[in-house]
Amino acid sequence: MDLPDLTSDCANCAGLCCVGLSFQKGDDFAIDKASGTPCPNLDRTHRCKIHTTLHKDGFEGCIKFDCAGAGQRVTQMRFNGESWQDSPELLFAMMRDFENLRPLHERMIQLKEAGLNTLSEPLETERLALIARSARVWADSDTLKARYDRFLTDLAQTASS
């Protein structure tokens, strides 16, 4: 099955988590930052200026975060490697696509991990169908989410019996 890369590759991303996500000052972040506002630690090449000192500088949340490959997929496949820094009019669309794609990538990781278990034939068939569908779409749908939730419910019932 042809899946997108489900691991973060910051070198091929336009810093979408650094601009698209909000931060709240506290244990995980040293500052408050609104969604859509670039992190002040982000440089013009989409690299973190304090990457080697994130923990010391109070950005533990950045260390913990993993986009599951959604950032580079949006940047490279949807926007052909273009950046919101060079073309500010792309910012809203890039943030929207990142927000839409990230849950699908997280779901594909969970579905891959579910395959490490011995599943009944119907569950395995549905797992593979869900992975294939999630890999082809750029945004979730109520129908796909309901199928995924039903799969998890069926998986939990199987595990508890």
XYZ file of N, CA and C in Angstrom:
483
model
N 0.850 -1.182 0.000
C 0.000 0.000 0.000
C 0.890 1.238 0.000
N 0.594 2.162 -0.872
C 1.384 3.382 -1.019
C 0.877 4.442 -0.043
N 1.642 4.651 1.019
C 1.263 5.624 2.043
C 2.177 6.839 1.987
N 1.661 7.987 2.388
C 2.552 9.141 2.536
C 3.502 8.902 3.703
N 4.587 9.639 3.722
C 5.520 9.564 4.843
C 4.803 10.057 6.091
N 4.809 9.244 7.125
C 4.092 9.579 8.360
C 5.035 10.010 9.477
N 6.231 10.429 9.098
C 7.173 10.972 10.077
C 7.485 12.421 9.701
N 7.698 13.229 10.684
C 7.997 14.645 10.444
C 9.312 14.799 9.694
N 9.317 15.697 8.739
C 10.516 16.038 7.980
C 10.558 17.563 7.876
N 11.025 18.191 8.930
C 10.996 19.654 9.025
C 11.766 20.332 7.893
N 12.776 19.666 7.342
C 13.570 20.260 6.268
C 12.750 20.460 4.998
N 11.660 19.725 4.853
C 10.815 19.848 3.664
C 9.474 20.495 3.961
N 9.393 21.183 5.068
C 8.163 21.851 5.492
C 8.391 23.365 5.505
N 7.311 24.091 5.468
C 7.385 25.560 5.521
C 7.123 26.075 6.933
N 7.483 25.281 7.940
C 7.286 25.713 9.326
C 5.818 25.865 9.687
N 4.969 24.967 9.182
C 3.526 25.129 9.374
C 3.100 25.011 10.831
N 3.750 24.147 11.602
C 3.386 24.063 13.022
C 3.811 25.337 13.754
N 4.879 25.963 13.289
C 5.409 27.162 13.935
C 4.572 28.406 13.660
N 3.729 28.339 12.656
C 2.853 29.469 12.351
C 1.388 29.105 12.578
N 1.015 27.869 12.291
C -0.396 27.488 12.317
C -0.956 27.154 13.676
N -0.106 26.752 14.594
C -0.589 26.353 15.917
C -0.471 27.504 16.907
N -1.354 27.491 17.881
C -1.274 28.496 18.947
C -0.484 27.914 20.111
N 0.151 28.781 20.876
C 0.870 28.391 22.093
C 0.241 29.127 23.259
N 0.213 28.467 24.401
C -0.182 29.132 25.644
C 0.997 29.084 26.597
N 1.363 30.231 27.113
C 2.485 30.304 28.049
C 2.194 29.405 29.238
N 3.164 28.591 29.588
C 2.999 27.665 30.704
C 4.146 26.672 30.716
N 3.859 25.453 31.145
C 4.902 24.436 31.248
C 5.529 24.082 29.900
N 4.737 24.133 28.819
C 5.234 23.704 27.515
C 5.740 24.827 26.616
N 5.338 26.056 26.901
C 5.737 27.175 26.052
C 6.072 28.399 26.894
N 7.115 29.109 26.487
C 7.569 30.295 27.221
C 6.762 31.536 26.863
N 5.937 31.446 25.824
C 5.186 32.613 25.342
C 3.767 32.207 24.945
N 2.912 33.207 24.826
C 1.611 33.029 24.184
C 1.808 33.359 22.709
N 1.193 32.568 21.833
C 1.261 32.834 20.401
C -0.049 32.410 19.773
N -0.640 33.285 19.006
C -1.905 32.981 18.336
C -1.663 32.179 17.061
N -2.623 31.353 16.699
C -2.581 30.647 15.423
C -2.538 31.672 14.289
N -1.693 31.409 13.312
C -1.551 32.339 12.193
C -0.446 33.355 12.385
N 0.122 33.386 13.579
C 1.235 34.280 13.889
C 2.515 33.454 13.917
N 3.509 33.800 13.126
C 4.749 33.024 13.150
C 5.420 33.085 14.522
N 5.975 31.970 14.944
C 6.752 31.948 16.179
C 7.930 32.902 16.004
N 8.242 33.697 17.012
C 9.369 34.629 16.883
C 10.715 33.919 16.739
N 10.755 32.625 17.028
C 11.999 31.868 16.902
C 12.182 31.241 15.520
N 11.245 31.470 14.620
C 11.309 30.908 13.273
C 12.088 31.856 12.364
N 13.085 31.305 11.655
C 13.844 32.176 10.752
C 13.262 32.129 9.334
N 13.879 32.855 8.421
C 13.369 32.961 7.044
C 13.474 31.656 6.254
N 14.250 30.710 6.733
C 14.380 29.427 6.039
C 13.517 28.350 6.693
N 12.578 28.771 7.514
C 11.657 27.866 8.223
C 12.369 27.007 9.257
N 13.450 27.463 9.764
C 14.183 26.732 10.795
C 14.049 27.464 12.115
N 14.100 26.688 13.168
C 13.997 27.244 14.507
C 15.364 27.781 14.931
N 15.384 29.031 15.330
C 16.637 29.658 15.756
C 17.133 29.101 17.089
N 16.231 28.501 17.863
C 16.626 27.992 19.184
C 16.449 26.475 19.271
N 16.476 25.791 18.135
C 16.203 24.353 18.110
C 17.060 23.571 19.112
N 18.315 23.910 19.221
C 19.206 23.166 20.119
C 18.985 23.513 21.590
N 18.244 24.579 21.859
C 18.021 24.987 23.251
C 16.526 25.084 23.589
N 15.686 24.383 22.841
C 14.237 24.464 23.072
C 13.868 24.179 24.525
N 14.418 23.119 25.077
C 14.088 22.751 26.460
C 14.508 23.857 27.426
N 15.732 24.296 27.309
C 16.267 25.334 28.201
C 15.481 26.638 28.070
N 15.022 26.934 26.857
C 14.320 28.194 26.603
C 12.814 28.121 26.847
N 12.341 26.980 27.349
C 10.933 26.876 27.730
C 9.972 26.475 26.628
N 10.468 25.762 25.617
C 9.613 25.336 24.509
C 9.534 23.812 24.431
N 9.221 23.201 25.554
C 9.078 21.751 25.639
C 7.983 21.244 24.691
N 6.946 22.045 24.484
C 5.856 21.660 23.584
C 6.334 21.429 22.162
N 7.318 22.182 21.738
C 7.877 21.996 20.394
C 8.600 20.656 20.298
N 9.260 20.265 21.368
C 9.965 18.988 21.393
C 8.960 17.841 21.337
N 7.859 17.987 22.031
C 6.843 16.932 22.102
C 6.012 16.803 20.828
N 5.883 17.872 20.065
C 4.977 17.876 18.915
C 5.541 17.089 17.740
N 4.666 16.358 17.068
C 5.010 15.643 15.840
C 3.821 15.759 14.897
N 4.029 16.310 13.737
C 2.924 16.511 12.784
C 2.587 15.250 12.008
N 3.321 14.170 12.234
C 3.082 12.897 11.548
C 3.251 13.028 10.035
N 4.095 13.945 9.608
C 4.380 14.107 8.188
C 3.431 15.013 7.432
N 2.439 15.550 8.116
C 1.449 16.391 7.436
C 2.058 17.698 6.934
N 2.993 18.261 7.680
C 3.577 19.548 7.294
C 4.313 19.495 5.973
N 5.202 18.519 5.826
C 5.931 18.444 4.559
C 5.033 17.983 3.420
N 4.013 17.184 3.703
C 3.104 16.768 2.628
C 2.331 17.970 2.081
N 1.840 18.808 2.983
C 1.139 20.012 2.537
C 2.094 20.909 1.752
N 3.266 21.159 2.311
C 4.227 22.061 1.673
C 4.665 21.553 0.305
N 5.043 20.286 0.235
C 5.613 19.758 -1.007
C 4.567 19.339 -2.034
N 3.489 18.706 -1.584
C 2.529 18.154 -2.543
C 1.394 19.110 -2.891
N 0.931 19.868 -1.924
C -0.170 20.797 -2.199
C 0.331 22.130 -2.741
N 1.512 22.543 -2.280
C 2.012 23.874 -2.640
C 3.359 23.828 -3.359
N 3.740 22.655 -3.842
C 4.952 22.503 -4.662
C 6.190 23.135 -4.037
N 6.312 23.032 -2.723
C 7.478 23.558 -2.027
C 7.454 25.056 -1.794
N 6.363 25.713 -2.176
C 6.266 27.161 -1.947
C 6.078 27.444 -0.460
N 6.313 28.672 -0.080
C 6.245 29.067 1.324
C 5.345 30.274 1.526
N 4.666 30.273 2.633
C 3.865 31.440 3.031
C 4.770 32.638 3.330
N 6.042 32.381 3.640
C 6.954 33.502 3.899
C 7.275 34.255 2.607
N 7.366 33.526 1.499
C 7.636 34.162 0.209
C 6.356 34.655 -0.457
N 5.258 33.969 -0.186
C 3.954 34.325 -0.766
C 2.925 34.347 0.362
N 2.831 35.455 1.100
C 1.952 35.526 2.270
C 0.498 35.160 1.983
N 0.060 35.306 0.738
C -1.322 34.958 0.407
C -1.586 33.455 0.540
N -0.539 32.646 0.637
C -0.696 31.200 0.806
C -0.952 30.797 2.252
N -0.707 31.686 3.190
C -0.754 31.323 4.606
C -2.070 30.677 5.011
N -3.191 31.292 4.717
C -4.474 30.747 5.150
C -4.698 29.354 4.574
N -4.449 29.181 3.285
C -4.675 27.883 2.642
C -3.725 26.819 3.188
N -2.484 27.180 3.434
C -1.529 26.218 3.982
C -1.923 25.808 5.396
N -2.335 26.776 6.204
C -2.771 26.459 7.574
C -4.012 25.571 7.541
N -4.956 25.886 6.656
C -6.185 25.093 6.538
C -5.853 23.656 6.156
N -5.015 23.482 5.141
C -4.681 22.139 4.687
C -3.901 21.370 5.751
N -3.004 22.044 6.454
C -2.252 21.407 7.538
C -3.205 20.949 8.639
N -4.119 21.807 9.018
C -5.096 21.473 10.058
C -5.987 20.307 9.624
N -6.344 20.252 8.358
C -7.192 19.177 7.849
C -6.445 17.858 7.704
N -5.189 17.920 7.313
C -4.432 16.711 7.012
C -3.827 16.048 8.244
N -3.467 16.826 9.224
C -2.787 16.273 10.402
C -3.574 15.158 11.081
N -4.890 15.314 11.325
C -5.629 14.210 11.951
C -5.660 12.946 11.088
N -5.665 13.105 9.776
C -5.649 11.938 8.895
C -4.319 11.201 9.003
N -3.226 11.935 9.090
C -1.919 11.301 9.250
C -1.833 10.595 10.601
N -2.328 11.220 11.646
C -2.323 10.576 12.963
C -3.165 9.307 12.933
N -4.279 9.359 12.238
C -5.158 8.195 12.111
C -4.448 7.068 11.362
N -3.733 7.404 10.279
C -3.016 6.363 9.532
C -1.962 5.685 10.401
N -1.299 6.446 11.249
C -0.324 5.845 12.172
C -1.032 4.863 13.097
N -2.157 5.263 13.656
C -2.904 4.378 14.554
C -3.386 3.130 13.823
N -3.830 3.297 12.589
C -4.295 2.147 11.811
C -3.138 1.210 11.473
N -1.969 1.764 11.164
C -0.789 0.918 10.937
C -0.451 0.138 12.202
N -0.491 0.816 13.350
C -0.184 0.152 14.615
C -1.206 -0.929 14.942
N -2.461 -0.703 14.594
C -3.494 -1.720 14.825
C -3.176 -2.990 14.043
N -2.508 -2.847 12.907
C -2.143 -3.999 12.095
C -1.068 -4.870 12.721
N -0.439 -4.407 13.781
C 0.535 -5.232 14.492
C -0.154 -6.330 15.292
N -1.461 -6.180 15.482
C -2.255 -7.180 16.191
C -2.850 -8.160 15.183
N -3.201 -9.331 15.669
C -3.925 -10.285 14.837
C -5.381 -9.859 14.827
N -5.863 -9.488 13.651
C -7.231 -8.994 13.520
C -8.073 -10.006 12.759
N -9.351 -10.000 13.050
C -10.272 -10.831 12.277
C -10.253 -10.346 10.827
N -10.692 -11.184 9.920
C -10.689 -10.795 8.506
C -11.512 -9.534 8.248
N -12.720 -9.407 8.823
C -13.480 -8.172 8.583
C -12.784 -6.921 9.140
N -12.163 -7.046 10.317
C -11.457 -5.895 10.893
C -10.234 -5.524 10.055
N -9.494 -6.529 9.605
C -8.310 -6.255 8.789
C -8.710 -5.629 7.451
N -9.778 -6.107 6.869
C -10.270 -5.531 5.613
C -10.654 -4.072 5.807
N -11.354 -3.785 6.884
C -11.755 -2.403 7.159
C -10.548 -1.532 7.490
N -9.590 -2.074 8.220
C -8.370 -1.328 8.551
C -7.643 -0.905 7.275
N -7.471 -1.841 6.359
C -6.786 -1.536 5.102
C -7.571 -0.535 4.260
N -8.883 -0.667 4.252
C -9.721 0.278 3.500
C -9.626 1.679 4.095
N -9.595 1.758 5.415
C -9.485 3.062 6.072
C -8.128 3.714 5.806
N -7.077 2.919 5.828
C -5.750 3.466 5.521
C -5.729 3.994 4.087
N -6.221 3.190 3.160
C -6.207 3.596 1.750
C -7.014 4.872 1.538
N -8.170 4.941 2.154
C -9.021 6.127 1.988
C -8.362 7.353 2.628
N -7.819 7.183 3.826
C -7.181 8.302 4.527
C -5.970 8.824 3.762
N -5.269 7.941 3.056
C -4.086 8.345 2.292
C -4.452 9.114 1.028
N -5.687 8.956 0.551
C -6.092 9.590 -0.712
C -6.768 10.937 -0.538
N -7.255 11.235 0.636
C -8.015 12.475 0.817
C -7.152 13.532 1.507
N -7.567 14.784 1.362
C -6.837 15.904 1.960
C -7.582 16.512 3.131
N -8.777 16.010 3.391
C -9.556 16.503 4.532
C -10.472 15.385 4.999
N -10.757 15.387 6.263
C -11.633 14.390 6.858
C -13.068 14.649 6.426
N -13.895 13.657 6.577
C -15.328 13.807 6.342
C -16.058 13.130 7.491
N -17.295 13.494 7.689
C -18.081 12.858 8.749
C -18.185 11.358 8.513
N -18.321 10.960 7.257
C -18.446 9.542 6.923
C -17.166 8.788 7.261
N -16.025 9.328 6.861
C -14.747 8.674 7.139
C -14.481 8.630 8.638
N -14.756 9.710 9.328
C -14.571 9.748 10.789
C -15.458 8.714 11.465
N -16.710 8.581 11.014
C -17.632 7.601 11.599
C -17.133 6.176 11.353
N -16.606 5.918 10.167
C -16.059 4.581 9.878
C -14.871 4.281 10.785
N -14.012 5.268 10.970
C -12.848 5.094 11.834
C -13.284 4.846 13.279
N -14.218 5.642 13.765
C -14.718 5.463 15.133
C -15.351 4.088 15.305
N -16.096 3.643 14.295
C -16.718 2.316 14.349
C -15.637 1.230 14.377
N -14.578 1.410 13.582
C -13.463 0.463 13.587
C -12.843 0.378 14.981
N -12.596 1.531 15.604
C -12.014 1.534 16.955
C -12.923 0.843 17.959
N -14.217 1.086 17.856
C -15.178 0.434 18.751
C -15.136 -1.076 18.557
N -15.159 -1.516 17.309
C -15.103 -2.954 17.017
C -13.784 -3.552 17.488
N -12.692 -2.825 17.307
C -11.382 -3.290 17.750
C -11.350 -3.430 19.272
N -11.885 -2.447 19.974
C -11.919 -2.493 21.442
C -12.775 -3.657 21.929
N -13.896 -3.895 21.274
C -14.765 -5.008 21.672
C -14.066 -6.344 21.448
N -13.327 -6.450 20.363
C -12.587 -7.677 20.074
C -11.490 -7.890 21.116
N -10.810 -6.821 21.476
C -9.714 -6.915 22.446
C -10.211 -7.284 23.833
N -11.424 -6.859 24.164
C -11.935 -7.128 25.514
C -12.622 -8.482 25.620
N -12.804 -9.171 24.499
C -13.479 -10.479 24.586
C -12.517 -11.628 24.568
